[in-house]
Amino acid sequence: MLSVALAGKPNAGKSTFYKAATLADVDVGNYPFTTIDPNRGVSYARTRCPCLDRDERCGNCEGGVRYVGVELLDVAGLVPGAHEGRGLGNQFLDALTNADVILAVVDASGSTNEEGEPVEVGTYDPVEEADFVEEELEQWLAGIIEKNWESVVRKSRSPDFDIDEALSEMLTGFGATEYDVAASLRALEYPEDPKQWTDEHREALASDVRARTKPIVLVANKADIAPPENLERLRETDKPVVAATADGELALRKAAEAGVVDYLPGDDGFDIVGDVSDAQATGLEKIREVVESNSGTGVQEAINTAVYDVLDMVTAYPVQNETKWTDGTGEMLPDAFLLERGSTPADLAYAVHSDIGEGYLHAVDARSARRISEDYELDEGDVIKIVSTAN
């Protein structure tokens, strides 16, 4: 399952975001290191369900809104110097190694300082932490590369030395593939002899590998109380930025669960459908103002931005019956898989099951009922029948 990690300084709202996105029972507190052990849960990317193109709904969506599972990871808060072990730094950074993308949660309101301690709203500049997670990750990775560099130098004495292979072996634990390392080396200038590498070369490698393996989306949290100029300046950074109110999303999710409001995660509005007190009505109207001005609470948008925009994933739906779009039990569109753009039907077959992939024969586009080529690139919302010896 695709892994999305929440990172940032203490008190920025990571755990509230996590709770809002998963409805898991986690500690949320106004003090540093509320989270010590990483929280792992399931959240969802939101997309359009293909059943909207048929006369009936599939039963696996919410009125045509499809939610596709992703892992959401909330780790301990990050403080300056985490790469050197400050706070829970090493534990935090270790927990991120398997993440596919990082949501860097920033307190856009400026109501917490760089250590995550409460201050008056607007007195701390959130732009100061726009590159915070990125820099700590890269410095941490550069340190790992430096500590292990002597082994690369020793291997370079062998006549069959391959620097791509040596670095891939070193960086596998960070989630870097051979392709990632090769792409980074092609993008950089460096000495052929590893003994001639400097700290600058290793830092450049760390930076490029991080960018390829741990892309970052900036979540400007607490947008409901943030000075407008803070949000404007955060949007001027070089990262994708999503304004969000995790508190607002959590309140709406709880209210929807209680039957008080009609709301789905990612909606750009909501209706009050149950009895509420005057205080509750006032609170919901404040949330409505934020939702309407930002076209949502930003929580679902942040996840979707990470999955569909930054990672460039597509959602594909395997079926056994290309006419009815059902599986072997007659269930319509039972499964949805996230795959990298450029994936083929054979890749989808392997995603379903390794045996299906190994026995792959061909695939049929269920929309057109036509057989498709082996090099066909899957598109968002494709419904595919996989023909395999393992079916």
Tab-separated table of C-alpha atoms in Angstrom:
chain	number	residue	atom	x	y	z
A	1	MET	CA	0.000	0.000	0.000
A	2	LEU	CA	1.185	3.504	-0.826
A	3	SER	CA	2.637	5.230	2.250
A	4	VAL	CA	2.052	8.909	3.049
A	5	ALA	CA	3.944	10.325	6.043
A	6	LEU	CA	3.089	13.342	8.180
A	7	ALA	CA	6.146	15.295	9.324
A	8	GLY	CA	6.850	18.628	10.968
A	9	LYS	CA	7.713	20.279	14.250
A	10	PRO	CA	5.768	19.472	17.436
A	11	ASN	CA	2.385	21.156	17.828
A	12	ALA	CA	1.903	21.921	14.131
A	13	GLY	CA	-1.204	19.724	14.057
A	14	LYS	CA	0.133	16.459	12.614
A	15	SER	CA	-1.728	14.226	15.050
A	16	THR	CA	-4.961	16.183	14.550
A	17	PHE	CA	-4.524	15.790	10.783
A	18	TYR	CA	-3.907	12.063	11.278
A	19	LYS	CA	-6.961	11.653	13.502
A	20	ALA	CA	-9.131	13.629	11.080
A	21	ALA	CA	-7.949	11.577	8.100
A	22	THR	CA	-8.244	8.169	9.775
A	23	LEU	CA	-10.664	8.685	12.690
A	24	ALA	CA	-8.158	6.688	14.724
A	25	ASP	CA	-7.967	7.246	18.470
A	26	VAL	CA	-4.631	9.006	19.017
A	27	ASP	CA	-3.294	11.509	21.533
A	28	VAL	CA	-3.720	15.138	20.510
A	29	GLY	CA	-2.165	17.677	22.868
A	30	ASN	CA	-0.831	21.201	23.010
A	31	TYR	CA	2.667	20.201	24.067
A	32	PRO	CA	5.803	18.905	22.326
A	33	PHE	CA	6.141	15.213	21.466
A	34	THR	CA	2.497	14.289	21.935
A	35	THR	CA	3.373	11.502	19.499
A	36	ILE	CA	6.309	9.326	20.551
A	37	ASP	CA	5.740	6.023	18.788
A	38	PRO	CA	4.689	6.347	15.130
A	39	ASN	CA	0.958	6.036	14.454
A	40	ARG	CA	0.090	3.951	11.410
A	41	GLY	CA	-3.393	3.936	9.964
A	42	VAL	CA	-5.357	3.850	6.743
A	43	SER	CA	-6.601	6.981	5.037
A	44	TYR	CA	-7.881	7.433	1.509
A	45	ALA	CA	-7.273	9.206	-1.750
A	46	ARG	CA	-10.509	10.470	-3.272
A	47	THR	CA	-11.408	10.016	-6.924
A	48	ARG	CA	-14.354	9.646	-9.293
A	49	CYS	CA	-15.783	6.138	-9.367
A	50	PRO	CA	-16.224	4.621	-12.849
A	51	CYS	CA	-19.694	3.399	-11.899
A	52	LEU	CA	-20.930	6.929	-12.646
A	53	ASP	CA	-20.617	5.910	-16.299
A	54	ARG	CA	-23.184	3.151	-15.790
A	55	ASP	CA	-26.864	3.101	-14.858
A	56	GLU	CA	-26.283	1.871	-11.304
A	57	ARG	CA	-23.855	2.562	-8.477
A	58	CYS	CA	-21.354	-0.114	-7.570
A	59	GLY	CA	-21.889	-0.228	-3.808
A	60	ASN	CA	-18.178	0.346	-3.155
A	61	CYS	CA	-18.316	4.132	-3.383
A	62	GLU	CA	-20.241	6.993	-1.813
A	63	GLY	CA	-22.628	8.097	-4.548
A	64	GLY	CA	-19.875	8.012	-7.146
A	65	VAL	CA	-17.087	9.205	-4.846
A	66	ARG	CA	-14.443	6.493	-4.574
A	67	TYR	CA	-11.955	6.312	-1.714
A	68	VAL	CA	-8.767	4.326	-2.345
A	69	GLY	CA	-6.743	3.213	0.664
A	70	VAL	CA	-3.279	4.578	1.462
A	71	GLU	CA	-1.177	4.152	4.589
A	72	LEU	CA	-0.919	7.296	6.697
A	73	LEU	CA	2.024	7.572	9.064
A	74	ASP	CA	2.243	10.134	11.885
A	75	VAL	CA	5.667	10.305	13.522
A	76	ALA	CA	7.236	12.176	16.421
A	77	GLY	CA	7.655	15.923	16.073
A	78	LEU	CA	10.850	17.235	14.492
A	79	VAL	CA	13.004	19.912	16.137
A	80	PRO	CA	16.041	21.746	14.702
A	81	GLY	CA	19.064	19.459	14.809
A	82	ALA	CA	16.999	16.263	14.559
A	83	HIS	CA	19.546	14.825	12.103
A	84	GLU	CA	22.084	15.059	14.931
A	85	GLY	CA	19.759	13.253	17.335
A	86	ARG	CA	18.034	16.208	19.023
A	87	GLY	CA	14.582	15.497	20.410
A	88	LEU	CA	13.347	12.242	18.906
A	89	GLY	CA	15.231	13.009	15.699
A	90	ASN	CA	16.748	9.669	14.741
A	91	GLN	CA	13.545	7.846	15.633
A	92	PHE	CA	11.573	10.340	13.545
A	93	LEU	CA	13.852	10.089	10.529
A	94	ASP	CA	14.087	6.298	10.668
A	95	ALA	CA	10.286	6.130	10.587
A	96	LEU	CA	10.216	8.038	7.291
A	97	THR	CA	12.465	5.703	5.321
A	98	ASN	CA	9.600	3.693	3.803
A	99	ALA	CA	7.351	6.657	3.019
A	100	ASP	CA	6.573	7.348	-0.640
A	101	VAL	CA	5.691	11.008	-0.091
A	102	ILE	CA	5.776	13.405	2.856
A	103	LEU	CA	3.155	15.893	3.982
A	104	ALA	CA	5.169	18.545	5.832
A	105	VAL	CA	2.672	20.069	8.245
A	106	VAL	CA	3.401	23.728	9.009
A	107	ASP	CA	1.632	25.908	11.573
A	108	ALA	CA	0.549	28.646	9.181
A	109	SER	CA	-0.891	30.683	12.037
A	110	GLY	CA	2.555	31.358	13.486
A	111	SER	CA	1.305	30.361	16.955
A	112	THR	CA	4.172	27.948	17.744
A	113	ASN	CA	7.892	28.694	17.630
A	114	GLU	CA	10.587	26.575	15.975
A	115	GLU	CA	10.629	24.193	18.947
A	116	GLY	CA	6.847	23.720	18.812
A	117	GLU	CA	6.161	25.782	21.913
A	118	PRO	CA	2.975	27.904	21.963
A	119	VAL	CA	3.359	31.623	21.233
A	120	GLU	CA	0.894	34.345	20.287
A	121	VAL	CA	-0.740	33.927	16.877
A	122	GLY	CA	1.261	35.650	14.158
A	123	THR	CA	4.456	36.105	16.175
A	124	TYR	CA	6.421	33.297	14.491
A	125	ASP	CA	7.109	33.240	10.743
A	126	PRO	CA	5.938	29.885	9.310
A	127	VAL	CA	8.012	30.414	6.168
A	128	GLU	CA	11.026	29.705	8.385
A	129	GLU	CA	9.949	26.057	8.512
A	130	ALA	CA	8.926	25.668	4.859
A	131	ASP	CA	12.191	23.847	4.103
A	132	PHE	CA	12.621	22.424	7.597
A	133	VAL	CA	11.665	18.776	6.986
A	134	GLU	CA	13.513	18.714	3.674
A	135	GLU	CA	16.743	20.053	5.178
A	136	GLU	CA	16.699	17.711	8.170
A	137	LEU	CA	16.090	14.681	5.948
A	138	GLU	CA	18.864	15.639	3.558
A	139	GLN	CA	21.396	16.338	6.293
A	140	TRP	CA	20.505	13.046	7.967
A	141	LEU	CA	20.941	11.153	4.685
A	142	ALA	CA	24.207	12.967	3.930
A	143	GLY	CA	25.460	11.821	7.345
A	144	ILE	CA	24.571	8.207	6.554
A	145	ILE	CA	26.356	8.434	3.213
A	146	GLU	CA	29.444	9.926	4.847
A	147	LYS	CA	29.567	7.247	7.569
A	148	ASN	CA	29.399	4.500	4.948
A	149	TRP	CA	31.621	6.133	2.341
A	150	GLU	CA	34.756	4.199	3.302
A	151	SER	CA	33.036	0.981	2.234
A	152	VAL	CA	32.375	2.515	-1.192
A	153	VAL	CA	36.042	3.516	-1.442
A	154	ARG	CA	37.120	-0.036	-0.576
A	155	LYS	CA	34.788	-1.521	-3.199
A	156	SER	CA	36.153	0.907	-5.799
A	157	ARG	CA	39.491	-0.954	-5.698
A	158	SER	CA	37.830	-3.949	-7.348
A	159	PRO	CA	38.164	-4.092	-11.175
A	160	ASP	CA	34.433	-4.758	-11.575
A	161	PHE	CA	33.393	-1.838	-9.331
A	162	ASP	CA	30.075	-0.223	-10.261
A	163	ILE	CA	29.265	2.981	-8.365
A	164	ASP	CA	25.547	2.690	-9.200
A	165	GLU	CA	25.470	-0.746	-7.597
A	166	ALA	CA	27.502	0.312	-4.562
A	167	LEU	CA	25.342	3.339	-3.825
A	168	SER	CA	22.110	1.440	-4.460
A	169	GLU	CA	23.173	-1.120	-1.880
A	170	MET	CA	23.868	1.680	0.608
A	171	LEU	CA	20.652	3.620	-0.037
A	172	THR	CA	18.145	0.772	-0.266
A	173	GLY	CA	17.205	1.343	3.360
A	174	PHE	CA	16.168	4.898	2.506
A	175	GLY	CA	13.751	3.604	-0.108
A	176	ALA	CA	15.968	4.396	-3.095
A	177	THR	CA	15.909	1.961	-6.018
A	178	GLU	CA	18.706	1.306	-8.494
A	179	TYR	CA	16.800	3.485	-10.932
A	180	ASP	CA	16.664	6.359	-8.425
A	181	VAL	CA	20.405	6.183	-7.754
A	182	ALA	CA	21.247	5.953	-11.453
A	183	ALA	CA	19.012	8.945	-12.216
A	184	SER	CA	20.651	10.979	-9.420
A	185	LEU	CA	24.153	10.159	-10.659
A	186	ARG	CA	23.203	11.174	-14.208
A	187	ALA	CA	21.970	14.504	-12.870
A	188	LEU	CA	25.139	15.258	-10.879
A	189	GLU	CA	28.756	15.999	-11.633
A	190	TYR	CA	31.198	13.987	-9.534
A	191	PRO	CA	34.704	12.461	-9.629
A	192	GLU	CA	34.992	8.937	-11.013
A	193	ASP	CA	37.192	7.955	-8.088
A	194	PRO	CA	35.131	7.824	-4.862
A	195	LYS	CA	38.257	8.871	-2.919
A	196	GLN	CA	37.988	12.262	-4.609
A	197	TRP	CA	34.426	12.905	-3.474
A	198	THR	CA	33.974	15.836	-1.079
A	199	ASP	CA	31.266	16.617	1.468
A	200	GLU	CA	29.642	18.814	-1.179
A	201	HIS	CA	29.380	15.857	-3.595
A	202	ARG	CA	27.809	13.648	-0.918
A	203	GLU	CA	25.393	16.395	0.139
A	204	ALA	CA	24.361	16.927	-3.497
A	205	LEU	CA	23.706	13.192	-3.825
A	206	ALA	CA	21.657	13.186	-0.611
A	207	SER	CA	19.602	16.148	-1.812
A	208	ASP	CA	18.855	14.624	-5.204
A	209	VAL	CA	18.010	11.178	-3.834
A	210	ARG	CA	15.700	12.726	-1.222
A	211	ALA	CA	13.881	14.720	-3.874
A	212	ARG	CA	13.347	11.603	-5.986
A	213	THR	CA	12.323	9.245	-3.197
A	214	LYS	CA	10.673	11.516	-0.606
A	215	PRO	CA	8.889	14.366	-2.427
A	216	ILE	CA	7.235	16.907	-0.128
A	217	VAL	CA	3.853	18.641	-0.060
A	218	LEU	CA	3.559	21.596	2.307
A	219	VAL	CA	0.377	21.570	4.409
A	220	ALA	CA	-0.336	25.086	5.694
A	221	ASN	CA	-2.325	23.976	8.722
A	222	LYS	CA	-4.405	26.146	11.062
A	223	ALA	CA	-5.429	28.176	8.011
A	224	ASP	CA	-8.629	29.104	9.853
A	225	ILE	CA	-6.661	31.336	12.269
A	226	ALA	CA	-3.655	32.152	10.093
A	227	PRO	CA	-2.973	35.747	9.009
A	228	PRO	CA	-3.733	35.877	5.245
A	229	GLU	CA	-0.239	37.140	4.475
A	230	ASN	CA	1.245	33.983	6.000
A	231	LEU	CA	-0.700	31.798	3.599
A	232	GLU	CA	0.258	34.004	0.660
A	233	ARG	CA	3.941	33.805	1.489
A	234	LEU	CA	3.848	30.047	2.001
A	235	ARG	CA	2.253	29.675	-1.439
A	236	GLU	CA	5.236	31.531	-2.893
A	237	THR	CA	7.628	28.747	-1.858
A	238	ASP	CA	8.877	26.206	-4.375
A	239	LYS	CA	6.693	23.350	-3.094
A	240	PRO	CA	3.080	22.329	-3.651
A	241	VAL	CA	1.137	24.062	-0.855
A	242	VAL	CA	-2.318	23.175	0.500
A	243	ALA	CA	-4.059	25.408	3.059
A	244	ALA	CA	-5.787	23.253	5.665
A	245	THR	CA	-7.663	23.171	8.942
A	246	ALA	CA	-7.193	19.751	10.508
A	247	ASP	CA	-9.348	20.855	13.445
A	248	GLY	CA	-12.180	21.737	11.060
A	249	GLU	CA	-11.929	18.419	9.231
A	250	LEU	CA	-11.945	16.478	12.480
A	251	ALA	CA	-15.027	18.358	13.671
A	252	LEU	CA	-16.861	17.655	10.409
A	253	ARG	CA	-15.862	13.982	10.405
A	254	LYS	CA	-17.124	13.592	13.968
A	255	ALA	CA	-20.324	15.481	13.175
A	256	ALA	CA	-20.933	13.345	10.083
A	257	GLU	CA	-20.322	10.188	12.109
A	258	ALA	CA	-22.942	11.403	14.607
A	259	GLY	CA	-25.440	12.150	11.825
A	260	VAL	CA	-25.362	15.890	12.493
A	261	VAL	CA	-24.007	16.959	9.106
A	262	ASP	CA	-24.068	15.570	5.594
A	263	TYR	CA	-20.386	15.593	4.640
A	264	LEU	CA	-17.861	13.429	2.814
A	265	PRO	CA	-14.098	13.988	3.156
A	266	GLY	CA	-13.046	16.314	0.360
A	267	ASP	CA	-16.451	17.966	-0.109
A	268	ASP	CA	-16.373	21.718	-0.642
A	269	GLY	CA	-19.393	22.225	1.610
A	270	PHE	CA	-21.728	20.511	4.047
A	271	ASP	CA	-25.334	20.565	5.234
A	272	ILE	CA	-26.502	20.475	8.832
A	273	VAL	CA	-29.075	17.664	8.977
A	274	GLY	CA	-29.353	16.990	12.715
A	275	ASP	CA	-30.193	18.873	15.863
A	276	VAL	CA	-27.380	21.086	17.146
A	277	SER	CA	-27.017	23.485	20.031
A	278	ASP	CA	-26.471	27.193	19.466
A	279	ALA	CA	-22.787	26.758	20.320
A	280	GLN	CA	-22.437	23.865	17.884
A	281	ALA	CA	-24.212	25.816	15.162
A	282	THR	CA	-21.858	28.758	15.699
A	283	GLY	CA	-18.836	26.465	15.507
A	284	LEU	CA	-20.073	24.795	12.338
A	285	GLU	CA	-20.720	28.140	10.681
A	286	LYS	CA	-17.121	29.184	11.418
A	287	ILE	CA	-15.932	25.992	9.786
A	288	ARG	CA	-18.256	26.656	6.839
A	289	GLU	CA	-16.543	30.004	6.219
A	290	VAL	CA	-13.149	28.304	5.987
A	291	VAL	CA	-14.470	25.437	3.861
A	292	GLU	CA	-16.137	27.779	1.379
A	293	SER	CA	-13.138	30.105	1.121
A	294	ASN	CA	-10.712	27.199	0.546
A	295	SER	CA	-13.053	24.791	-1.300
A	296	GLY	CA	-12.721	22.318	1.567
A	297	THR	CA	-10.792	21.782	4.772
A	298	GLY	CA	-7.629	20.928	2.839
A	299	VAL	CA	-7.039	17.562	4.532
A	300	GLN	CA	-8.352	15.468	1.649
A	301	GLU	CA	-6.837	17.875	-0.872
A	302	ALA	CA	-3.411	17.422	0.723
A	303	ILE	CA	-3.627	13.635	0.410
A	304	ASN	CA	-4.894	13.855	-3.159
A	305	THR	CA	-2.179	16.332	-4.096
A	306	ALA	CA	0.448	13.957	-2.732
A	307	VAL	CA	-0.992	10.882	-4.444
A	308	TYR	CA	-2.287	12.118	-7.783
A	309	ASP	CA	-0.250	15.252	-8.465
A	310	VAL	CA	3.156	14.717	-6.850
A	311	LEU	CA	3.442	10.925	-7.187
A	312	ASP	CA	1.392	11.023	-10.411
A	313	MET	CA	-0.608	7.890	-9.633
A	314	VAL	CA	-3.649	6.593	-11.505
A	315	THR	CA	-6.524	4.464	-10.207
A	316	ALA	CA	-7.304	1.267	-12.105
A	317	TYR	CA	-10.097	-1.244	-11.487
A	318	PRO	CA	-9.560	-4.939	-12.338
A	319	VAL	CA	-12.671	-7.000	-13.136
A	320	GLN	CA	-13.422	-10.506	-14.391
A	321	ASN	CA	-16.553	-9.692	-16.368
A	322	GLU	CA	-15.901	-6.874	-18.831
A	323	THR	CA	-19.607	-6.487	-19.628
A	324	LYS	CA	-20.947	-6.097	-16.095
A	325	TRP	CA	-17.674	-4.831	-14.541
A	326	THR	CA	-17.908	-7.467	-11.832
A	327	ASP	CA	-15.669	-10.020	-10.141
A	328	GLY	CA	-16.317	-13.750	-9.910
A	329	THR	CA	-18.984	-13.291	-7.237
A	330	GLY	CA	-20.908	-10.666	-9.189
A	331	GLU	CA	-19.676	-7.711	-7.125
A	332	MET	CA	-19.293	-4.578	-9.223
A	333	LEU	CA	-15.925	-2.793	-9.207
A	334	PRO	CA	-14.794	-4.446	-5.984
A	335	ASP	CA	-11.172	-3.312	-6.083
A	336	ALA	CA	-9.244	-0.159	-6.896
A	337	PHE	CA	-5.468	-0.022	-7.266
A	338	LEU	CA	-3.120	2.944	-7.304
A	339	LEU	CA	-0.304	2.568	-9.828
A	340	GLU	CA	2.346	4.905	-11.202
A	341	ARG	CA	1.393	6.664	-14.396
A	342	GLY	CA	2.951	4.707	-17.237
A	343	SER	CA	1.995	1.353	-15.695
A	344	THR	CA	0.685	-1.338	-18.039
A	345	PRO	CA	-2.060	-3.968	-17.681
A	346	ALA	CA	0.645	-6.472	-16.713
A	347	ASP	CA	1.650	-4.175	-13.830
A	348	LEU	CA	-1.976	-4.147	-12.698
A	349	ALA	CA	-2.018	-7.945	-12.891
A	350	TYR	CA	0.981	-8.138	-10.556
A	351	ALA	CA	-0.663	-5.619	-8.217
A	352	VAL	CA	-3.688	-7.900	-7.943
A	353	HIS	CA	-1.567	-10.974	-7.201
A	354	SER	CA	1.884	-12.222	-8.186
A	355	ASP	CA	0.339	-15.416	-9.601
A	356	ILE	CA	-2.001	-13.352	-11.807
A	357	GLY	CA	0.985	-11.358	-13.028
A	358	GLU	CA	3.143	-14.384	-13.744
A	359	GLY	CA	0.312	-16.001	-15.693
A	360	TYR	CA	-0.653	-12.799	-17.539
A	361	LEU	CA	-1.835	-13.395	-21.115
A	362	HIS	CA	-3.606	-10.209	-22.203
A	363	ALA	CA	-6.093	-7.561	-21.054
A	364	VAL	CA	-9.399	-6.103	-22.208
A	365	ASP	CA	-10.591	-2.519	-21.833
A	366	ALA	CA	-13.995	-3.046	-20.205
A	367	ARG	CA	-15.322	0.275	-21.508
A	368	SER	CA	-14.787	-0.630	-25.155
A	369	ALA	CA	-14.695	-4.438	-24.728
A	370	ARG	CA	-11.557	-4.392	-26.881
A	371	ARG	CA	-8.288	-6.165	-26.266
A	372	ILE	CA	-5.492	-3.728	-25.479
A	373	SER	CA	-1.785	-3.937	-26.219
A	374	GLU	CA	0.840	-5.000	-23.721
A	375	ASP	CA	2.404	-1.537	-23.735
A	376	TYR	CA	-0.884	0.298	-23.156
A	377	GLU	CA	-0.442	2.866	-20.381
A	378	LEU	CA	-3.209	2.813	-17.814
A	379	ASP	CA	-5.205	6.002	-17.326
A	380	GLU	CA	-7.219	7.286	-14.366
A	381	GLY	CA	-10.454	5.320	-13.992
A	382	ASP	CA	-9.575	2.482	-16.371
A	383	VAL	CA	-11.637	-0.687	-15.887
A	384	ILE	CA	-9.574	-3.655	-17.024
A	385	LYS	CA	-10.271	-7.342	-17.462
A	386	ILE	CA	-7.082	-9.331	-16.932
A	387	VAL	CA	-6.815	-12.672	-18.699
A	388	SER	CA	-4.310	-14.926	-16.947
A	389	THR	CA	-3.557	-18.619	-16.640
A	390	ALA	CA	-4.091	-18.111	-12.916
A	391	ASN	CA	-7.672	-16.798	-13.276
